[in-house]
XYZ file of C-alpha atoms in Angstrom:
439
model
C 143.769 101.465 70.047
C 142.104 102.227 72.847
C 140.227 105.356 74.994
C 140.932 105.908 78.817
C 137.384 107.067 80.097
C 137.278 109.093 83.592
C 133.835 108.555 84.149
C 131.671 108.940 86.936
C 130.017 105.414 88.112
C 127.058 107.724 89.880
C 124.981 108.629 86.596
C 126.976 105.471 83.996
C 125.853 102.089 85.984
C 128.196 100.014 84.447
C 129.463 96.645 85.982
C 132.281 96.869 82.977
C 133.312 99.553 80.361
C 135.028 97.901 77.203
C 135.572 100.343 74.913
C 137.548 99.730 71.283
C 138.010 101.554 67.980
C 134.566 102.312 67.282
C 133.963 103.201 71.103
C 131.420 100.770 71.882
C 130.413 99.535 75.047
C 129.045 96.822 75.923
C 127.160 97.357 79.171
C 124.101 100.042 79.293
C 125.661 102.814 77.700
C 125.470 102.255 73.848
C 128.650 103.828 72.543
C 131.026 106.810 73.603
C 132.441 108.987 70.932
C 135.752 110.938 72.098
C 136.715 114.384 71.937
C 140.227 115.029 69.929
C 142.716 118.077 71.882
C 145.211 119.150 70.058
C 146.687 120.997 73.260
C 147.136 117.520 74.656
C 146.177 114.108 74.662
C 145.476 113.937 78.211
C 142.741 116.481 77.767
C 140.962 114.369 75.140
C 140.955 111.462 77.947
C 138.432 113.744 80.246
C 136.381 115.144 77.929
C 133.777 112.710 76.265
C 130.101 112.684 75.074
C 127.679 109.325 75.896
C 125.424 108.687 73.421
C 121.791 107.339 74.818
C 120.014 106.304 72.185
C 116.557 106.299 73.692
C 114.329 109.222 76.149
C 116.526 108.603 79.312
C 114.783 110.036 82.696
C 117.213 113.387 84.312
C 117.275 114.598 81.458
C 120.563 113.347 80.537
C 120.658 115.197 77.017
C 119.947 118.979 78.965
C 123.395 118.674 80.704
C 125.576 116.519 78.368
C 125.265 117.659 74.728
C 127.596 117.460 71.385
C 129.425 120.220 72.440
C 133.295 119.667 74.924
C 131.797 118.917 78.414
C 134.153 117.221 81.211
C 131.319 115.144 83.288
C 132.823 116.162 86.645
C 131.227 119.802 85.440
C 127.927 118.408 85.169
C 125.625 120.923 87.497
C 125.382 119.391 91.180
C 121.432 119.493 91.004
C 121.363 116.815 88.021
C 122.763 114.636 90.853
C 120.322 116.163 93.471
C 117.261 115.225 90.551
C 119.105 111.622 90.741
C 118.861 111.381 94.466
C 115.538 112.989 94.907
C 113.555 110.399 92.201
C 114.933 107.760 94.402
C 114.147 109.219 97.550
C 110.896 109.523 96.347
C 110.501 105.803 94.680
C 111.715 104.258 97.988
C 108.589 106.481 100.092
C 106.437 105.033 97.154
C 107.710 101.546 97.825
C 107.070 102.325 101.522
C 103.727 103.353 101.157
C 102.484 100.204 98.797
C 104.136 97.831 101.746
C 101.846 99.481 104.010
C 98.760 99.025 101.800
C 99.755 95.103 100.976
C 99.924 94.494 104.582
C 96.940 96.114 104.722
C 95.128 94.006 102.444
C 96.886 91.053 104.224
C 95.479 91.913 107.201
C 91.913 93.088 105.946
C 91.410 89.027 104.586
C 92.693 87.721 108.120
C 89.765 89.843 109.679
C 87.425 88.343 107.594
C 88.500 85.304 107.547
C 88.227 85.285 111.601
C 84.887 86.705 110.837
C 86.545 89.650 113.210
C 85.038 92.153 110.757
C 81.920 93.235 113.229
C 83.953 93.474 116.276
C 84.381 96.917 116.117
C 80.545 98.861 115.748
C 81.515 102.413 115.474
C 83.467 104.688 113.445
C 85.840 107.227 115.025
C 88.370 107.919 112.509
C 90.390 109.987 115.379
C 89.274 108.573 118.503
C 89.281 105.151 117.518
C 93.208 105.251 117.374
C 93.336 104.902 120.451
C 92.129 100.779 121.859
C 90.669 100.395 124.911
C 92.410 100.352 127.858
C 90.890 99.619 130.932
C 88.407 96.528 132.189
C 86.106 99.308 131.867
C 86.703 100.556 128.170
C 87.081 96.927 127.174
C 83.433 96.109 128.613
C 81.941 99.124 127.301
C 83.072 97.962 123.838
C 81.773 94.543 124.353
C 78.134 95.446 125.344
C 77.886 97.543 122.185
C 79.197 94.568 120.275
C 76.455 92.333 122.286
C 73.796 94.509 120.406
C 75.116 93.394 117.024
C 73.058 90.899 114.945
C 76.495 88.852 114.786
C 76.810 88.273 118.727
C 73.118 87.892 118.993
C 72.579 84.915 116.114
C 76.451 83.364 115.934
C 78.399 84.521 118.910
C 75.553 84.206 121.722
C 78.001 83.250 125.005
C 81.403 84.874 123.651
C 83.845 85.322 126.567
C 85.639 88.723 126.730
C 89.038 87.253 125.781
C 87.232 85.552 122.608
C 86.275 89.042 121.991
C 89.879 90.586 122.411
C 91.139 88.346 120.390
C 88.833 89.617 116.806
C 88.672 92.977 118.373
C 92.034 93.316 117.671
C 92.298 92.005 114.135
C 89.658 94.973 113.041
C 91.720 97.583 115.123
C 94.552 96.598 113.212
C 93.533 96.575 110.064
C 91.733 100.031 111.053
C 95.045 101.026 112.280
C 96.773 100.504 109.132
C 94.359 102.571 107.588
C 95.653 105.622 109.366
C 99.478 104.900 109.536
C 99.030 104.931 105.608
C 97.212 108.282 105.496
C 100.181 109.690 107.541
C 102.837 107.940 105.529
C 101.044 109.382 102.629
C 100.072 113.260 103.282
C 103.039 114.070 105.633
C 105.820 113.216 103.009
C 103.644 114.184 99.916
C 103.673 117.746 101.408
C 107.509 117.376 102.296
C 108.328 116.013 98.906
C 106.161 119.162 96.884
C 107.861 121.480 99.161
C 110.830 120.719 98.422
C 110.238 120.811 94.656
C 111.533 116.450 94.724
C 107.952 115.830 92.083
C 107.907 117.065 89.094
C 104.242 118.277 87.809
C 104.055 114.741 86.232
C 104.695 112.831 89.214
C 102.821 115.140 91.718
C 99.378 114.925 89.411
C 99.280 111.373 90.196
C 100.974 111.040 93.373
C 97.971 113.759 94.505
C 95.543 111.915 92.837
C 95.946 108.659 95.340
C 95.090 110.866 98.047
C 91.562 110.863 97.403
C 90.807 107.260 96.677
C 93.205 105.895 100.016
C 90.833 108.566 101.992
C 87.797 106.829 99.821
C 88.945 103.753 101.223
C 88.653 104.271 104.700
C 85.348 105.271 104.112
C 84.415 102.641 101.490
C 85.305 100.189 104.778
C 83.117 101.752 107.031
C 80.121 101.557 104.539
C 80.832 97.385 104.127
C 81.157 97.006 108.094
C 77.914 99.169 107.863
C 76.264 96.579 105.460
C 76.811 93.485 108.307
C 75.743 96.014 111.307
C 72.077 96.720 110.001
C 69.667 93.897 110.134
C 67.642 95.385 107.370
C 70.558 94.599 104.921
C 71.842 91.439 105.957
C 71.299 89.094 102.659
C 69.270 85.953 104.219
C 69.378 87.113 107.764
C 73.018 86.039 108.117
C 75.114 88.690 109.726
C 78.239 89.039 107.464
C 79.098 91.903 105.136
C 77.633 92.313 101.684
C 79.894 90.811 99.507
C 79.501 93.767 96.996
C 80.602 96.116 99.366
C 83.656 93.641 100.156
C 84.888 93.064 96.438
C 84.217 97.275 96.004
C 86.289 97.847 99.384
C 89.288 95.269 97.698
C 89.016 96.669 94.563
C 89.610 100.464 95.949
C 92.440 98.498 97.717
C 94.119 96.757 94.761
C 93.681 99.745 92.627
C 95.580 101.768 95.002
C 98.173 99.279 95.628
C 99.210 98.460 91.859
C 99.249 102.497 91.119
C 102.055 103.003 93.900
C 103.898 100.256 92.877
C 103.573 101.042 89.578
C 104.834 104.944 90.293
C 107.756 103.437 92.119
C 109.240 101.233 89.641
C 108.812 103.730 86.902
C 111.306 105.897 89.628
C 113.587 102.953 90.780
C 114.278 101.463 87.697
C 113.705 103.956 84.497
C 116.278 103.037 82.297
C 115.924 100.998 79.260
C 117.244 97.425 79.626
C 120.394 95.854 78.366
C 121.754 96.341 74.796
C 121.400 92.681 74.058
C 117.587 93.061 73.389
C 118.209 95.545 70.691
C 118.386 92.231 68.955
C 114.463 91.769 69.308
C 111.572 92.167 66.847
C 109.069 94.461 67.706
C 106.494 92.150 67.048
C 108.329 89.936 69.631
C 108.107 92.608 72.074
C 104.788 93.487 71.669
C 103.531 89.947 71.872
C 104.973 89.374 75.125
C 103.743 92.676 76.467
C 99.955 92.386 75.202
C 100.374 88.747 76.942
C 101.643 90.152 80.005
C 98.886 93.056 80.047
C 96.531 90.086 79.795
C 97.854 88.036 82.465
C 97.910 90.996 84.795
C 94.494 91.409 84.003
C 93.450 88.465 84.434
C 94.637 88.154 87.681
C 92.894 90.979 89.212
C 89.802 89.728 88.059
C 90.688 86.920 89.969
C 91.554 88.773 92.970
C 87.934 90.326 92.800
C 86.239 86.993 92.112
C 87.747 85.710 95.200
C 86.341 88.599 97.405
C 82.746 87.299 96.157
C 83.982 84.106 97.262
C 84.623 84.900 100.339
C 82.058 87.432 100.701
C 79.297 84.559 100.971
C 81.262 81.838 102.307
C 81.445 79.799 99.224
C 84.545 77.948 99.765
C 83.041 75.771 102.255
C 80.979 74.268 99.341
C 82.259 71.360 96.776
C 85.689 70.892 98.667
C 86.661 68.977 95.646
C 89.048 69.499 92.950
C 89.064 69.252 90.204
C 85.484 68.079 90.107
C 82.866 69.837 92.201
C 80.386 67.301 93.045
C 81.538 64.532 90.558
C 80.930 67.052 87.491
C 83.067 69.646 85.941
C 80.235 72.031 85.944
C 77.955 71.039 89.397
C 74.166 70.873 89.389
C 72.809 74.541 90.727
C 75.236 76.763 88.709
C 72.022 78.134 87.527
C 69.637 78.707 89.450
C 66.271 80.445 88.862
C 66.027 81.625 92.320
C 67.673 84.777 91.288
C 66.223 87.381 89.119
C 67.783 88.651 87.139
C 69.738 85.453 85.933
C 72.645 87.501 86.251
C 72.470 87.918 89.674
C 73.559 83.878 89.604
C 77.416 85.718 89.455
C 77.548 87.662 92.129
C 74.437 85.470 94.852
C 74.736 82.137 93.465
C 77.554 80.845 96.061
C 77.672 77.980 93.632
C 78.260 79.835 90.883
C 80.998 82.608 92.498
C 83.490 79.553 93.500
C 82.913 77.488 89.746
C 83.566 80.906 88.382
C 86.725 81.388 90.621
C 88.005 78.089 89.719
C 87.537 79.049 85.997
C 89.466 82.155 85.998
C 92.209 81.163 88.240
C 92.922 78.079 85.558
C 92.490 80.633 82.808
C 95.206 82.975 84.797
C 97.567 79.992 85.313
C 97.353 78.556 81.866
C 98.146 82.495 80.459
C 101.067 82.704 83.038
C 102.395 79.487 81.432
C 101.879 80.303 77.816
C 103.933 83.564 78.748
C 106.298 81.888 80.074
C 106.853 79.510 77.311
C 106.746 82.139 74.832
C 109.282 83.666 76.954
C 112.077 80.796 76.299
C 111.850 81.307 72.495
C 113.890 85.310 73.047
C 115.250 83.790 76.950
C 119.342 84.537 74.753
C 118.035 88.616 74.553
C 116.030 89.240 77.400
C 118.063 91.096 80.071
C 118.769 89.244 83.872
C 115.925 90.932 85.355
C 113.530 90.512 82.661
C 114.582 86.511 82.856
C 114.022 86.869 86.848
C 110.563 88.206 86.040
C 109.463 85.859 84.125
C 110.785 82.464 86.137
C 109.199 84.669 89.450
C 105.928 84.883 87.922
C 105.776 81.389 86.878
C 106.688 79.924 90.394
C 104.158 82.226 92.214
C 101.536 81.596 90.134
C 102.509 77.537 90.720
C 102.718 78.131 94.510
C 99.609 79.927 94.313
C 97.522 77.335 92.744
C 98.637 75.047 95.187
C 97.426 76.876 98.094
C 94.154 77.942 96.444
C 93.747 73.916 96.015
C 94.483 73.024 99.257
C 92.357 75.573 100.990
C 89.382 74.208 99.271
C 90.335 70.582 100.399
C 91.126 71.386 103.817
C 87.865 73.404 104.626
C 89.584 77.198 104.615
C 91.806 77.182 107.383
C 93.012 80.452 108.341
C 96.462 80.128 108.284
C 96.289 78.351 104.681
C 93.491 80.712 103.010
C 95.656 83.880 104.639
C 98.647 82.343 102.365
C 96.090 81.798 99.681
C 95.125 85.590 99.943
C 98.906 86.807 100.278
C 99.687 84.711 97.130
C 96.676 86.952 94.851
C 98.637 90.228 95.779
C 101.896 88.683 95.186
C 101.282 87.413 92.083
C 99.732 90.662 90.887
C 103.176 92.305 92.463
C 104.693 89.981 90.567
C 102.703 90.719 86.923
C 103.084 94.301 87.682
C 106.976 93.946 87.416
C 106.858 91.796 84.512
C 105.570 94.199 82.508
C 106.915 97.399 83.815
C 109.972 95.296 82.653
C 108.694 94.458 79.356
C 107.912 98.201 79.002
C 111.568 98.645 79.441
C 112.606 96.457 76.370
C 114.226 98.545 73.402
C 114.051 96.785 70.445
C 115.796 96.801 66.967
């Protein structure tokens, strides 16, 4: 009538085991099938066989096959493989909290215009901040020969100048910490054999664009330094080198976190969605893809935006100047008439307004598609989706009222926090998806 299973809860995650004739279960594992002993029956009550009925990660299938195993002989390394894919998933996790607070801090610098405080790059010596009335005045008569202090900032006290000094050493500071927390546990990690040649491709591969994007910063601070490339005489950064230096950011961000879940959580979801099309599936993951994508474009458009300042234009919604589409959206000053995109501050905030109602109205079509399969989808898929949903909501509501309130810091900083969270947020939805078996 019914099996006593000894099994170990470290590689079966199981909240409950309910096992009958047949030897279903009705948790994770799919079914157990029971070797007979005809020395004893208590022999047949150790010695079983779980069936996985999809590629699980470990490989699972190397250590427990068809033939009489007991699973407390199961080699000690296929728990060591265990513990070292989560040791490495939570340094991945690590490392992507480092580059979101990162990008966190990178839009507070520019949004305290703090970007130019800082005229020289010493990726070693520049750890270290100055120290002494003397090292703090040295730094601010070499920011006094910057076109910023000269045409905006013409009077600036020295503790007005600590005070965005300190937002670009952070944010330069950052930049370092993550190169350590990168290359010092990559090398520990290889050492010890903890990647396999899969993971360590990519994992080596992100060294060279998070070192790119150190650089990539210096050549955008570089861009606001020179008067010869200041667009219009104004002294801010080029807002091409600004959406390039995000983009390296985002990039970077989304493949760590995208490594680490794929560690953390690599098991196919519950058995309920078994009951699924695959049509079903795939629709919600092509929408997903889309929504994800959408959203970084959205991310980028708002580094234009901020790149030239053009949120302090048509602080309006929904209408920009009493017209859905404003008077100067296209302009012939700019040649060529694509140029309108990227120049045309006019044009970079109607276009950000565009995509980011595109992005919501996605978000809500995937959630409503959602709610048709909400009976199969597993807890965390249903958590994914209701998460995405609210911080997309939240996030139009900031984005709204930092146009109406003139871009304060503290609400255009949430603003900024809420892109990267919502694209957190899509990432996980469909790494999720991606998880879905289906009939």
């Amino acid at each position: 009538v019914g099996v006593r299973i000894r099994a170990n809860t470290r590689f079966i995650s199981s909240t409950s085991l309910c096992v009958g004739r047949s030897g279903f279960i009705t948790n994770n594992v799919r079914h157990i099938h029971t070797h007979p002993s005809s020395s004893s029956s208590s022999s047949s009550h150790k010695h079983f066989v779980p069936y996985f009925p999809l590629k699980q990660p470990f490989s699972l299938r190397r250590y427990i096959t068809t033939t009489t195993q007991n699973v407390h002989d199961i080699p000690k390394h296929f728990y060591d493989s265990i513990s070292a894919r989560k040791s490495v998933g939570k340094w991945l996790v690590g490392c992507a909290g480092l580059v979101l607070g990162m990008i966190v801090v990178g839009g507070v610098t520019r949004l305290t215009e703090s970007g130019l405080s800082i005229t020289e790059w010493k990726p070693v010596v520049g750890a270290i901040p100055p120290l002494s009335h003397s090292d703090w005045m040295a730094e601010f008569d070499k920011y006094k020969q910057s076109p910023e202090y000269n045409k905006l900032n013409q009077g600036m006290s020295l503790e007005s100048f600590k005070g965005i000094y300190y937002w670009e050493y952070s944010h330069r500071l950052l930049g370092r910490i993550i190169g350590l927390a990168f290359f010092f546990p990559f090398i520990y990690y290889s050492t010890k054999k903890y990647l396999s040649p899969k993971l360590r491709r990519p994992s080596a591969c992100t060294l060279i664009p998070c070192a790119a994007l150190c650089r990539s910063g210096w050549y955008m601070v570089k861009s606001g330094l020179d008067e010869g490339l200041l667009a219009g005489g104004v002294p801010r950064v080029s807002q091409y080198r600004l959406a390039a230096h995000l983009t390296s950011a985002v990039v970077i961000y989304g493949s760590i976190t995208w490594l680490a879940l794929g560690l953390l959580r690599p098991h196919p979801n519950h058995i309920a969605s078994y009951q699924l099309k695959p049509e079903a599936v795939h629709s919600l993951r092509r929408l997903s893809l889309f929504c994800l994508g959408m959203t970084f474009l959205t991310i980028i458009s708002g580094a234009f935006v901020a790149g030239l300042d053009a949120g302090l234009i048509y602080n309006t919604f929904p209408l920009m100047g009493g017209q859905i589409v404003p008077e100067g959206v296209w302009s012939d000053r700019f040649s060529p008439s694509s140029r309108n995109f990227t120049e045309n501050d006019v044009t970079v905030q109607f276009q950000h307004r565009v995509l980011g109602i595109s992005t919501y109205t996605a978000i809500t079509t995937l959630y409503l598609m959602s709610l048709k399969y909400h009976k199969y989808l597993p807890r965390s898929t249903k958590l994914a989706f209701h998460a995405i949903l609210g911080v997309a909501t939240t996030q139009v509501i900031l984005g709204i009222s930092t146009l109406l309130t003139f871009v304060p810091v503290p609400i255009a900083a949430a603003h900024q926090t809420g892109a990267i969270s919502l694209f957190t947020v899509a990432l996980w939805l469909l790494h999720e998806l991606r998880r879905l078996p289906f009939k």
